[in-house]
PDB file of C-alpha atoms in Angstrom:
ATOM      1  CA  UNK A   1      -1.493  10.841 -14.310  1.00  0.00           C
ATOM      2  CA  UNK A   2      -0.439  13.276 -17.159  1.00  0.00           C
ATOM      3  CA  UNK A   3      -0.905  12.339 -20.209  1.00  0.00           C
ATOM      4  CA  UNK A   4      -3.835  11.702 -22.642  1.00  0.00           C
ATOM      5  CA  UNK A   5      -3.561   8.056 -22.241  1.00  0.00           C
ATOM      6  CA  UNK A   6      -6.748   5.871 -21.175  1.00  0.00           C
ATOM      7  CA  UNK A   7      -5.950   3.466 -18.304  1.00  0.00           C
ATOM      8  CA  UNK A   8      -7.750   0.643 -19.614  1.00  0.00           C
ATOM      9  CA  UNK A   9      -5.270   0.427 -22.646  1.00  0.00           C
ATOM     10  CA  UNK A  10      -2.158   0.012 -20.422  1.00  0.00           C
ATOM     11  CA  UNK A  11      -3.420  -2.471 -17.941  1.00  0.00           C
ATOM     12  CA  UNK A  12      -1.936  -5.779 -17.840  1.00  0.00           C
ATOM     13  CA  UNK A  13      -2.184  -9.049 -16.638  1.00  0.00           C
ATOM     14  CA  UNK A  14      -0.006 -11.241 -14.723  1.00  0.00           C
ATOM     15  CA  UNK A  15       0.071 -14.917 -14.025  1.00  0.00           C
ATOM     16  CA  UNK A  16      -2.194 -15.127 -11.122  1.00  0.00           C
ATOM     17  CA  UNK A  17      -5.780 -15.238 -13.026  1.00  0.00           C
ATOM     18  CA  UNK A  18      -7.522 -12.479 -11.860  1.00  0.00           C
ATOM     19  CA  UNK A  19      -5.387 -10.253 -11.101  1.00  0.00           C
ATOM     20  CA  UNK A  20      -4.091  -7.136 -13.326  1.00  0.00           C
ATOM     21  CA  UNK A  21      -1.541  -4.392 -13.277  1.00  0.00           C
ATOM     22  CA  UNK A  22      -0.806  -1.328 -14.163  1.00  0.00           C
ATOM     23  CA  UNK A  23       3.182  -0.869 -14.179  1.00  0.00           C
ATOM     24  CA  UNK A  24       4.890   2.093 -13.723  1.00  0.00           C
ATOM     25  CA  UNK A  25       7.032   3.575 -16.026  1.00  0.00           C
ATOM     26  CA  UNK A  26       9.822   6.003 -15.764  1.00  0.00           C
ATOM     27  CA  UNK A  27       8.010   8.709 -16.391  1.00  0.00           C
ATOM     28  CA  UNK A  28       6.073   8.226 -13.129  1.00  0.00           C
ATOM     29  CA  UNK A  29       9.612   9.361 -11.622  1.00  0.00           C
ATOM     30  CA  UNK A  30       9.079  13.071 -12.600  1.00  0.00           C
ATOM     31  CA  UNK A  31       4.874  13.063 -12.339  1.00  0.00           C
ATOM     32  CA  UNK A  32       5.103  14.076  -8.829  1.00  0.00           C
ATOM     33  CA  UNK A  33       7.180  17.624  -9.816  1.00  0.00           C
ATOM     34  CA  UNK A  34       4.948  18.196 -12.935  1.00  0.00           C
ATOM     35  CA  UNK A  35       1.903  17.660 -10.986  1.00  0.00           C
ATOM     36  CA  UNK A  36       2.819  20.633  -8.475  1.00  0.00           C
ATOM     37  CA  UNK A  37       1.223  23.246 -11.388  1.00  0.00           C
ATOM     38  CA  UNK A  38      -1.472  20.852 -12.841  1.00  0.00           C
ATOM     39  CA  UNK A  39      -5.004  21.534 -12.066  1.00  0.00           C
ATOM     40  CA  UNK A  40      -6.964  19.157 -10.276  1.00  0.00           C
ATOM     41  CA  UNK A  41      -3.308  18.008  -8.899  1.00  0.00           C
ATOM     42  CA  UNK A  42      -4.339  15.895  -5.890  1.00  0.00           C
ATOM     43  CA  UNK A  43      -7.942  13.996  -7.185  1.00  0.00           C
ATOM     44  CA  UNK A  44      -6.132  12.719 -11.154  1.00  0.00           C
ATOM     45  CA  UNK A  45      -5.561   9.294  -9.754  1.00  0.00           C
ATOM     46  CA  UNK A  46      -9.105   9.360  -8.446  1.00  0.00           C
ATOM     47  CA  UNK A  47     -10.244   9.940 -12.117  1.00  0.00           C
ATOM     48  CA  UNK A  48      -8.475   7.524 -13.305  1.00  0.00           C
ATOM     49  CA  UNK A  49      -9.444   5.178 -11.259  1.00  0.00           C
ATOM     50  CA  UNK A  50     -13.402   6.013 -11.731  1.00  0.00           C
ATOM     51  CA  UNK A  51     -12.830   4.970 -15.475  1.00  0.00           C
ATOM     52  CA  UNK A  52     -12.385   1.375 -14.560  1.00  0.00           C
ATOM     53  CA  UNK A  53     -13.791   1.002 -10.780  1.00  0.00           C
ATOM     54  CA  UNK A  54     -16.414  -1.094 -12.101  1.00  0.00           C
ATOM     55  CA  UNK A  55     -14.441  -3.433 -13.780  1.00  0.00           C
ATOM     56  CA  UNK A  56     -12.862  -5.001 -10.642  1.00  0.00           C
ATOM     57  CA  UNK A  57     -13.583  -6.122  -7.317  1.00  0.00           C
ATOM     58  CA  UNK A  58     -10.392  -4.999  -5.705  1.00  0.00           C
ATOM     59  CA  UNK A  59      -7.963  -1.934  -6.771  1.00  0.00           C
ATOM     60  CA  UNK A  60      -4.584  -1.667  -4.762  1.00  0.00           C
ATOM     61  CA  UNK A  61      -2.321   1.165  -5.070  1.00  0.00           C
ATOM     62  CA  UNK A  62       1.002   0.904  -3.820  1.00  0.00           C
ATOM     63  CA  UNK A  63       2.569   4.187  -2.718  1.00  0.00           C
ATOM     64  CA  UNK A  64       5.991   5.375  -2.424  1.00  0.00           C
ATOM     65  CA  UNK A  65       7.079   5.681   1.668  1.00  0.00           C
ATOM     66  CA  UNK A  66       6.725   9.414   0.677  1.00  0.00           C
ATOM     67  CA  UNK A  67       3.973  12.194   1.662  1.00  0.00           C
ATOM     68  CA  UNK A  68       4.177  13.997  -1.910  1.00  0.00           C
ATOM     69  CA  UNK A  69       1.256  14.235  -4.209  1.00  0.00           C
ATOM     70  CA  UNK A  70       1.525  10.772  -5.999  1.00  0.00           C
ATOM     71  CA  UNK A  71       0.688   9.145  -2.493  1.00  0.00           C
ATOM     72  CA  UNK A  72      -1.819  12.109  -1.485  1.00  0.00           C
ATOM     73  CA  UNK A  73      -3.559  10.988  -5.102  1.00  0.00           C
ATOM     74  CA  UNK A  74      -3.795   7.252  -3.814  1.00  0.00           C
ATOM     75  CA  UNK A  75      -5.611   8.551  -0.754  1.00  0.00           C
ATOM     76  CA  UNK A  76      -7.930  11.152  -2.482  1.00  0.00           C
ATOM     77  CA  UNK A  77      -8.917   7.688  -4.588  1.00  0.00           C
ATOM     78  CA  UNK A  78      -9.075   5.677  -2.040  1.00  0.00           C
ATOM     79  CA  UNK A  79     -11.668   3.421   0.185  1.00  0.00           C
ATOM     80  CA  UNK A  80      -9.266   2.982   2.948  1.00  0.00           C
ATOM     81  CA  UNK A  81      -5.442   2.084   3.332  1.00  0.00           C
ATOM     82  CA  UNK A  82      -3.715  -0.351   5.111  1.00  0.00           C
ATOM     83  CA  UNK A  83      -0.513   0.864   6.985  1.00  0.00           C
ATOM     84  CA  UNK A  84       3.140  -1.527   6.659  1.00  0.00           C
ATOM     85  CA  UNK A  85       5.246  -0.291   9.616  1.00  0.00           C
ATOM     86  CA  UNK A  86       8.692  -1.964   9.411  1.00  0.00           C
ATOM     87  CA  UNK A  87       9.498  -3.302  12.663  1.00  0.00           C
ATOM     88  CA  UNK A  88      12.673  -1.454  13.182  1.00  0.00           C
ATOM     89  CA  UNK A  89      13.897   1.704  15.676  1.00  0.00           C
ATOM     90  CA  UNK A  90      12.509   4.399  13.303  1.00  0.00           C
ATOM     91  CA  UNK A  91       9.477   3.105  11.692  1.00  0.00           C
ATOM     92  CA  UNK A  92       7.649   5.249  14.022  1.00  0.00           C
ATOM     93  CA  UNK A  93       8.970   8.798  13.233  1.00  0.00           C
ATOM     94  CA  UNK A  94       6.723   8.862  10.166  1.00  0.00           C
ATOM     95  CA  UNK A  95       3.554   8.032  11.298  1.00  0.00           C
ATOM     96  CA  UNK A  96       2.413  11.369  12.838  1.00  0.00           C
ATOM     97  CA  UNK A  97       2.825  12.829   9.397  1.00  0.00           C
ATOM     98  CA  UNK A  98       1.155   9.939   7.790  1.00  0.00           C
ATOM     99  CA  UNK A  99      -1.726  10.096  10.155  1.00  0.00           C
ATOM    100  CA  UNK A 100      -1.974  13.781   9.913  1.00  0.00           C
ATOM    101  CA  UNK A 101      -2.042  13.689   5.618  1.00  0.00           C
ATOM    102  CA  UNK A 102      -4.941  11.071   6.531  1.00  0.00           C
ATOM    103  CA  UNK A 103      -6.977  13.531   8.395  1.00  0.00           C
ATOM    104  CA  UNK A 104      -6.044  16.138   5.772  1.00  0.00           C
ATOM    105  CA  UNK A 105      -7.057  14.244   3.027  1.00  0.00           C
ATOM    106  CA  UNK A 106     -10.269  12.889   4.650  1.00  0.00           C
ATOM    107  CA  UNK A 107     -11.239  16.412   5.915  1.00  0.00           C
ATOM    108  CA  UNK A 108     -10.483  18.279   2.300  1.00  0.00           C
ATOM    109  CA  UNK A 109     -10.803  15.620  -0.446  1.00  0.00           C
ATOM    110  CA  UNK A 110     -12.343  12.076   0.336  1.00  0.00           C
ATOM    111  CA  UNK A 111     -14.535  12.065   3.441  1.00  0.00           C
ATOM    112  CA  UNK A 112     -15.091   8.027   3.139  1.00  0.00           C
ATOM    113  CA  UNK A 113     -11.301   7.359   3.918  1.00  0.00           C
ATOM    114  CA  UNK A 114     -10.253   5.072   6.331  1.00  0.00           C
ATOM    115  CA  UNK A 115      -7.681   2.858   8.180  1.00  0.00           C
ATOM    116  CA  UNK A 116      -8.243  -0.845   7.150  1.00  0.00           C
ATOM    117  CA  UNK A 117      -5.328  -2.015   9.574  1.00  0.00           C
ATOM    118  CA  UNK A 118      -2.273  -1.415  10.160  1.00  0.00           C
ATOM    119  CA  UNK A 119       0.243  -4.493   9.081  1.00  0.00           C
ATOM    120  CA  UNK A 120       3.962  -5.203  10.871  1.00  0.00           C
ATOM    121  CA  UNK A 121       6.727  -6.033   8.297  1.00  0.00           C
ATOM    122  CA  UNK A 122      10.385  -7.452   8.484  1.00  0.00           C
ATOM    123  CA  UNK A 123       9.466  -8.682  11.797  1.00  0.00           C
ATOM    124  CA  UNK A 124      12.188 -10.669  13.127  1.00  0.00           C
ATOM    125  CA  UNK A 125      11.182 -12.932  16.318  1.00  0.00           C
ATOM    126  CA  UNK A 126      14.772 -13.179  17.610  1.00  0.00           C
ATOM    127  CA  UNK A 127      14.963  -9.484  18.346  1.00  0.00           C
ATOM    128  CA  UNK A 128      13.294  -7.471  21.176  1.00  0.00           C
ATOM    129  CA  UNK A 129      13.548  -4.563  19.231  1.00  0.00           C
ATOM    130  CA  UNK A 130      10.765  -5.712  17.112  1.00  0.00           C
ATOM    131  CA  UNK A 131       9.160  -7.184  20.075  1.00  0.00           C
ATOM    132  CA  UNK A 132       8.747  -3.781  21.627  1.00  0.00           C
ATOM    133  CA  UNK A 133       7.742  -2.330  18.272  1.00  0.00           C
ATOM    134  CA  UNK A 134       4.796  -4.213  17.755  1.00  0.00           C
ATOM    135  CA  UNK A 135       3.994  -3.877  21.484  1.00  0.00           C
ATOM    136  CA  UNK A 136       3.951   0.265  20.828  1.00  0.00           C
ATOM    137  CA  UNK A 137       2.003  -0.177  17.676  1.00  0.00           C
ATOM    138  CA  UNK A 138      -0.468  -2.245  19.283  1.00  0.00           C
ATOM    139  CA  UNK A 139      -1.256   0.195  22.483  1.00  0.00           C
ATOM    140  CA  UNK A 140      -1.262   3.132  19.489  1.00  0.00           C
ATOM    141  CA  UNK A 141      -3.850   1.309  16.940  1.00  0.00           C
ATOM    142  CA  UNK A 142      -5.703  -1.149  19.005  1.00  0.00           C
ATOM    143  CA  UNK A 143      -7.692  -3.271  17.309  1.00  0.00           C
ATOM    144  CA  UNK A 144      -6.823  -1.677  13.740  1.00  0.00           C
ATOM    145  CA  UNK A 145      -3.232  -3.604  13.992  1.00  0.00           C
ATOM    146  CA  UNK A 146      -3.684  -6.859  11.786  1.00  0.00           C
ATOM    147  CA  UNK A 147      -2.678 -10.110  14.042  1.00  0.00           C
ATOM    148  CA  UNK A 148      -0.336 -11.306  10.392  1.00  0.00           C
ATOM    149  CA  UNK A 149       3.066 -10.246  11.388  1.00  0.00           C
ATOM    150  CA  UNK A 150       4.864 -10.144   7.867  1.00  0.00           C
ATOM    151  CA  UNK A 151       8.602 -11.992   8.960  1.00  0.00           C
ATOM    152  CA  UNK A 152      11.753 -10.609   7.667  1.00  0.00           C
ATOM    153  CA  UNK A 153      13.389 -13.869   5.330  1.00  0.00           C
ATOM    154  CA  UNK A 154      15.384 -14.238   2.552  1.00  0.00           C
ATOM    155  CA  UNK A 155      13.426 -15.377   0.192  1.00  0.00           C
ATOM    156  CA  UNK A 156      10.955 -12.992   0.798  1.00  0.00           C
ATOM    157  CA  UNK A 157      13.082 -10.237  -0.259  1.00  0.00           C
ATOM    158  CA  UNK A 158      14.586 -12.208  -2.932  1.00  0.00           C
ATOM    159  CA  UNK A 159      11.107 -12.458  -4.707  1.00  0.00           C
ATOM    160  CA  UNK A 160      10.865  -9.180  -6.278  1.00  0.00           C
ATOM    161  CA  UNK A 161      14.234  -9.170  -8.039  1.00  0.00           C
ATOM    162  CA  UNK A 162      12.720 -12.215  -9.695  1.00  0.00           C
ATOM    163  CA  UNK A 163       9.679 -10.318 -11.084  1.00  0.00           C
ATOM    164  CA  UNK A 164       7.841 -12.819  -8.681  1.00  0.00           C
ATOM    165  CA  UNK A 165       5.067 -12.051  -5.409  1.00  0.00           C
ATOM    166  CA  UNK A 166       6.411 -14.249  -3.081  1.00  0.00           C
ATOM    167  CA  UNK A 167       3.474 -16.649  -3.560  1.00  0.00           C
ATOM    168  CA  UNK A 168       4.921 -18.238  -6.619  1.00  0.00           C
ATOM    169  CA  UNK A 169       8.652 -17.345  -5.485  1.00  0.00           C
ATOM    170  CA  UNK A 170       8.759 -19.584  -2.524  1.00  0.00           C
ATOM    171  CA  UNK A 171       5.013 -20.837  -2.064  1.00  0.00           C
ATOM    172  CA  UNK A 172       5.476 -22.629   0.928  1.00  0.00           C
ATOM    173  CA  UNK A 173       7.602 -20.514   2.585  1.00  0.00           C
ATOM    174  CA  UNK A 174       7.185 -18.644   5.533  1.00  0.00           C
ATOM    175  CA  UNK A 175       6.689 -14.895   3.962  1.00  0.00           C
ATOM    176  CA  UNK A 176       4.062 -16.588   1.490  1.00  0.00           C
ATOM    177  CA  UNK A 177       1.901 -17.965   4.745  1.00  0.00           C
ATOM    178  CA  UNK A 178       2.270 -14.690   6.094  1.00  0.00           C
ATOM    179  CA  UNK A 179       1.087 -12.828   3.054  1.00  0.00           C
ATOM    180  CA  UNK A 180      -1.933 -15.206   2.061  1.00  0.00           C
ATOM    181  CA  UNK A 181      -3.112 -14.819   6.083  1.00  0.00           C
ATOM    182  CA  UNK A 182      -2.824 -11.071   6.133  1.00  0.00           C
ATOM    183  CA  UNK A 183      -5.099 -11.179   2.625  1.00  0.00           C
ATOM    184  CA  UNK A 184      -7.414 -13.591   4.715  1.00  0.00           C
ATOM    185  CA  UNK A 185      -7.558 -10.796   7.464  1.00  0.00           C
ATOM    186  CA  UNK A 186      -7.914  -7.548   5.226  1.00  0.00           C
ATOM    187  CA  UNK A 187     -10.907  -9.162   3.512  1.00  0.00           C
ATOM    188  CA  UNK A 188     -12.286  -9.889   6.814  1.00  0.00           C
ATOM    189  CA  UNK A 189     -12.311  -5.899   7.136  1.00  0.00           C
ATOM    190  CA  UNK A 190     -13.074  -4.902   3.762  1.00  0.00           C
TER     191      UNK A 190
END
């Protein structure tokens, strides 16, 4: 996001065929506090991405659970997100804000931005906290919540520790199901 550095000599690929990455370094850690005096602060990721939006079909961005200019850079870039709300007590505080950086960002820098869907995570069926989580979510979002409910299991979130996406960690497990069916259902939107 800072340097001189073209993106299509640091992306990677991985072990799924197909698919590439661009990994973050440390010195992602202090781009969002430089980027507070660069010019054209909040559309770099966007012109990064231009370079190379030909070249694939798909390009994912995965923000950090902040509101600061690295994720307001994935928006500017951005099609359309897709929401994780962890199904817990105060997964809900942050949407307002999240929602309102969407309008923001849609009214100021990238008209064409939209909600794909909205996906629950680290749902766990045994508790009616999580129950009445989703149940909110859904009268909020509607029809934008995805059906997938992403379950809370070990070996899901054992699989990054092992450099892994849980497809390969445990590819029969539950988490993997959940994963490959919430893929099936944001293509359906896409």
């Amino acid at each position: 996001l800072l340097g001189d550095t073209e993106v299509a000599q640091i992306i990677e690929p991985v072990e799924i065929e197909g698919v590439f990455v661009v990994p973050a370094t440390i010195q992602l850690a202090g781009a969002e506090i430089e980027l507070v005096s660069a010019l054209s602060r909040e559309t770099r990721l966007k012109s990064i991405v231009d370079q190379v939006v030909e070249d694939f079909e798909f390009i994912i961005v995965d923000c950090p659970p902040s509101l600061g200019l690295l994720t307001i850079n994935a928006l500017t870039a951005a099609d359309g997100l897709v929401i994780p709300i962890q199904c817990e007590y105060y997964a809900l505080e942050g949407l307002s804000k999240l929602l309102d950086s969407v309008r923001l960002v849609k009214t100021h820098l990238n008209p064409n931005l939209e909600v794909f869907g909205v996906v629950m995570t680290m749902y766990d069926s045994r508790t009616r906290l999580a129950q009445q989580v989703v149940e909110e979510v859904r009268d909020f979002f509607g029809d934008k919540i995805f059906e997938t409910l992403i379950p809370r299991t070990v070996r899901l979130s054992e699989a990054p520790s092992f450099g892994q996406p849980v497809t390969m960690y445990d590819p029969s497990g539950k988490g993997a199901d959940a994963y490959r069916n919430l893929a099936k259902e944001v293509m359906d939107r896409v």
